[in-house]
Tab-separated table of C-alpha atoms and ligand atoms in Angstrom:
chain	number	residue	atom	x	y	z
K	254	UNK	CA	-5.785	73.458	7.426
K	255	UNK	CA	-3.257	73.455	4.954
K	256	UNK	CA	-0.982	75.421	7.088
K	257	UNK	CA	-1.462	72.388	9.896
K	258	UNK	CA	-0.801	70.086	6.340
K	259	UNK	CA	2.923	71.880	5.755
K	260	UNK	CA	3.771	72.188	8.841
K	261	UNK	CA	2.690	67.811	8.990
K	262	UNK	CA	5.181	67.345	5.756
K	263	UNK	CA	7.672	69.675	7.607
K	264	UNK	CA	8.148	67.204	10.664
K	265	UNK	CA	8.173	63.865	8.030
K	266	UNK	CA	10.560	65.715	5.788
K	267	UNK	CA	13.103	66.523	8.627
K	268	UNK	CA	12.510	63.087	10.480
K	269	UNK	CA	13.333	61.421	7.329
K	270	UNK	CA	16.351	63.677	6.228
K	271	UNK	CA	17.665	63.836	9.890
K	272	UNK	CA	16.112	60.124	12.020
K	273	UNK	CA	16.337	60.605	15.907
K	274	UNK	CA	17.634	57.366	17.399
K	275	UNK	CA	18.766	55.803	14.078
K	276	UNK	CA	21.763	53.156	14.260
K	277	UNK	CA	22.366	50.195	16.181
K	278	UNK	CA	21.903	49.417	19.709
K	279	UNK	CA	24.683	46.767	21.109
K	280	UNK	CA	22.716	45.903	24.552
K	281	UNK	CA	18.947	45.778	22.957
K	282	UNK	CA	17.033	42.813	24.833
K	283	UNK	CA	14.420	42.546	21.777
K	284	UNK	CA	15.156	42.646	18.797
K	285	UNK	CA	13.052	42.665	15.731
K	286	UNK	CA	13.193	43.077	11.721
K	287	UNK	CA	10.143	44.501	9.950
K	288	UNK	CA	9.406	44.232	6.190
K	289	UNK	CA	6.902	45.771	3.910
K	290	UNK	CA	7.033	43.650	0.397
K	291	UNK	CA	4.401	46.370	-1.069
K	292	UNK	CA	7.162	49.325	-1.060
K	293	UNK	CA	10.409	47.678	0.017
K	294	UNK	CA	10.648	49.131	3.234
K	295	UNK	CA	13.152	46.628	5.520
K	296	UNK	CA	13.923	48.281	9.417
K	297	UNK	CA	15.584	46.502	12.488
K	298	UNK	CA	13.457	48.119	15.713
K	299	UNK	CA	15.982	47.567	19.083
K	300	UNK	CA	14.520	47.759	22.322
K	301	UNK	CA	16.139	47.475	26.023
K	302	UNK	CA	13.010	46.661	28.183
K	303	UNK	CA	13.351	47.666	31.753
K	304	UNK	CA	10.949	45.185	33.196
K	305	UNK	CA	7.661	47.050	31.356
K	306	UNK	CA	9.534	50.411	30.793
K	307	UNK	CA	10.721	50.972	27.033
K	308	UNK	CA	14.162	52.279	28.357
K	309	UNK	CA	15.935	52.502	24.937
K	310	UNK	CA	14.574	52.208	21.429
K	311	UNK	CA	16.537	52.395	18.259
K	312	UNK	CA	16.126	51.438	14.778
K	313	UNK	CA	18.426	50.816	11.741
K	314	UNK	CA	17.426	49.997	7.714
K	315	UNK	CA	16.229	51.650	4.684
K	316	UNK	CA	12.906	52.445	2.895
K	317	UNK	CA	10.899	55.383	1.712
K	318	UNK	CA	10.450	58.674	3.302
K	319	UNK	CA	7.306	57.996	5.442
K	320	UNK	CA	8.523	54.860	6.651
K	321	UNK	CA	11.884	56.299	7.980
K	322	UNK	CA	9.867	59.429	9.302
K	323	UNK	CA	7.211	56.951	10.895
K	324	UNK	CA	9.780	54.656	12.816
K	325	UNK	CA	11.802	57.999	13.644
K	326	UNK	CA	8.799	59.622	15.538
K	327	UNK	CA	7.811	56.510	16.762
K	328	UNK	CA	11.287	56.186	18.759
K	329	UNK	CA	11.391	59.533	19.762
K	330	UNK	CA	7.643	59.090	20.937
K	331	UNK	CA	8.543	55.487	22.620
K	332	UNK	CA	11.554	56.429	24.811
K	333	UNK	CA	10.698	55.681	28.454
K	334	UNK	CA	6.687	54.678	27.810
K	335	UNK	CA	5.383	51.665	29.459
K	336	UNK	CA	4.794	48.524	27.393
K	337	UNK	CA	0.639	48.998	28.290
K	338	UNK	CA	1.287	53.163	26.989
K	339	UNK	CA	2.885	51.502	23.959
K	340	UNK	CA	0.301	49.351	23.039
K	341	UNK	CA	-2.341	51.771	23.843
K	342	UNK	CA	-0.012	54.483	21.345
K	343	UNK	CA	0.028	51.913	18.349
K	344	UNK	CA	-4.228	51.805	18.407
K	345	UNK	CA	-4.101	55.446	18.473
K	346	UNK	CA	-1.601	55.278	15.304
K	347	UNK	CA	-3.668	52.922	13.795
K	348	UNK	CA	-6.281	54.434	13.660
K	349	UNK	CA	-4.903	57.518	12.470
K	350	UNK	CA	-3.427	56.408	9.598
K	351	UNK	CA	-6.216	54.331	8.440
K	352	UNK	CA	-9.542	55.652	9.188
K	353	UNK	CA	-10.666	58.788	6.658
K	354	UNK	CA	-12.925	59.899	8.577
K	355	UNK	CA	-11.279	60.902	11.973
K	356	UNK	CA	-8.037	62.454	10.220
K	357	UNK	CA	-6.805	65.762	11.447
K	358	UNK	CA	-9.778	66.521	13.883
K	359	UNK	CA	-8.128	63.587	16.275
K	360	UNK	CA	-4.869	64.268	15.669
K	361	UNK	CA	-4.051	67.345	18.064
K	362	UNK	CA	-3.497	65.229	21.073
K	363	UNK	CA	-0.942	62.824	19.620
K	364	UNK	CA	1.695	65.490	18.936
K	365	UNK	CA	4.159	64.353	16.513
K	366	UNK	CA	2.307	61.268	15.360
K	367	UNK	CA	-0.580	63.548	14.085
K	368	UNK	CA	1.708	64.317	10.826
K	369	UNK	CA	0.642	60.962	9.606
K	370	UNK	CA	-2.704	61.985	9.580
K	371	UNK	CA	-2.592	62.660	6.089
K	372	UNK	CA	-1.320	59.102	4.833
K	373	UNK	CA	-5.056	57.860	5.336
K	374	UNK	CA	-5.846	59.420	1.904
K	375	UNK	CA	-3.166	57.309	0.984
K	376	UNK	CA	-4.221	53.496	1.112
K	377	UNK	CA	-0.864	52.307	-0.735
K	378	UNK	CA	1.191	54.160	1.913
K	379	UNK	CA	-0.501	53.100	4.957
K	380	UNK	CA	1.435	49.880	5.756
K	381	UNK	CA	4.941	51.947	5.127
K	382	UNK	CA	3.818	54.163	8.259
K	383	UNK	CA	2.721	51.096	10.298
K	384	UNK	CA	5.555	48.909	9.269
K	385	UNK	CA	7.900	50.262	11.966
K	386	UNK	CA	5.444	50.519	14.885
K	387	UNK	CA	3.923	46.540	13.562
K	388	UNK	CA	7.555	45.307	14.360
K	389	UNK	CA	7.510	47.157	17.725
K	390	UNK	CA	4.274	45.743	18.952
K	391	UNK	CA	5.910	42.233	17.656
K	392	UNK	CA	8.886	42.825	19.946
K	393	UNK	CA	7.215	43.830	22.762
K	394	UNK	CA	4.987	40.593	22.756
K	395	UNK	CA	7.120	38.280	22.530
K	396	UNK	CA	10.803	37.241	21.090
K	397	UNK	CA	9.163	36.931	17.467
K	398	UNK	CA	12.495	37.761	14.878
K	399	UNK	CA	10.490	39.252	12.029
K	400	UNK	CA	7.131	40.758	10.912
K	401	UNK	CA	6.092	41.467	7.251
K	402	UNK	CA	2.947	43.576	6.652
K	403	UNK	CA	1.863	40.820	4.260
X	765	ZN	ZN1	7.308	52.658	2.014
């Protein structure tokens, strides 16, 4: 276990050091800011939608390390899913980082995602790992310009 726990920190160390698909995106067709008062956290998610295909997904902003690792493996994760896989990825998340119980026993089959497992011991840092995949869902619905996770 605490081999699976380094290896976890490994992959939110480097996505936070090194975010995949960080920057702006000039042709997004939804675009959405997300803010977490609790921590400071403040992202722009940019998606091109492809009818219900996520064809592009890119994110720009600043916050803490999990945040910036959460919306990193999120994108990589995201790139050419289905709005209805989407959806069906953020319960999974969800669930991950906020019920004790299931934790790392769960995880396995979500690949990257799983190193969040961990930030369910972690109440205060639970809405900095959802923040990013909150403002996705947001987008995806609808043309809303902002969520907060207050
Ligand atoms: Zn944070």
């Amino acid at each position: 276990m605490s081999d699976l726990r380094s290896l976890y920190q490994e992959i939110i160390l480097d996505h936070n050091k090194n975010p995949r698909n960080f920057g702006l995106m000039g042709d997004a067709n939804r675009v959405i800011e997300g803010y977490n008062p609790l921590c400071g956290d403040r992202y722009t998610i940019y998606l091109k939608l492809h009818e219900d295909i996520i064809e592009d997904i890119r994110f720009s902003g600043a916050g803490c390390a999990i945040s910036k690792a959460s919306a990193s493996v999120m994108t990589t994760v995201l790139k050419g899913k289905s709005i209805k896989d989407a959806e069906a990825l953020f319960e999974r998340f969800h669930t991950l980082v906020t019920k004790e119980s299931k934790g790392f026993e769960d995880a396995e089959s979500l690949g990257k995602l799983a190193a969040f497992a961990g930030v369910s011991e972690f109440p205060a840092r639970v809405k900095c790992a959802i923040l990013a995949w909150h403002s996705m869902k947001g987008a995806l619905r609808s043309n809303t310009k902002s969520v907060s996770t207050e």
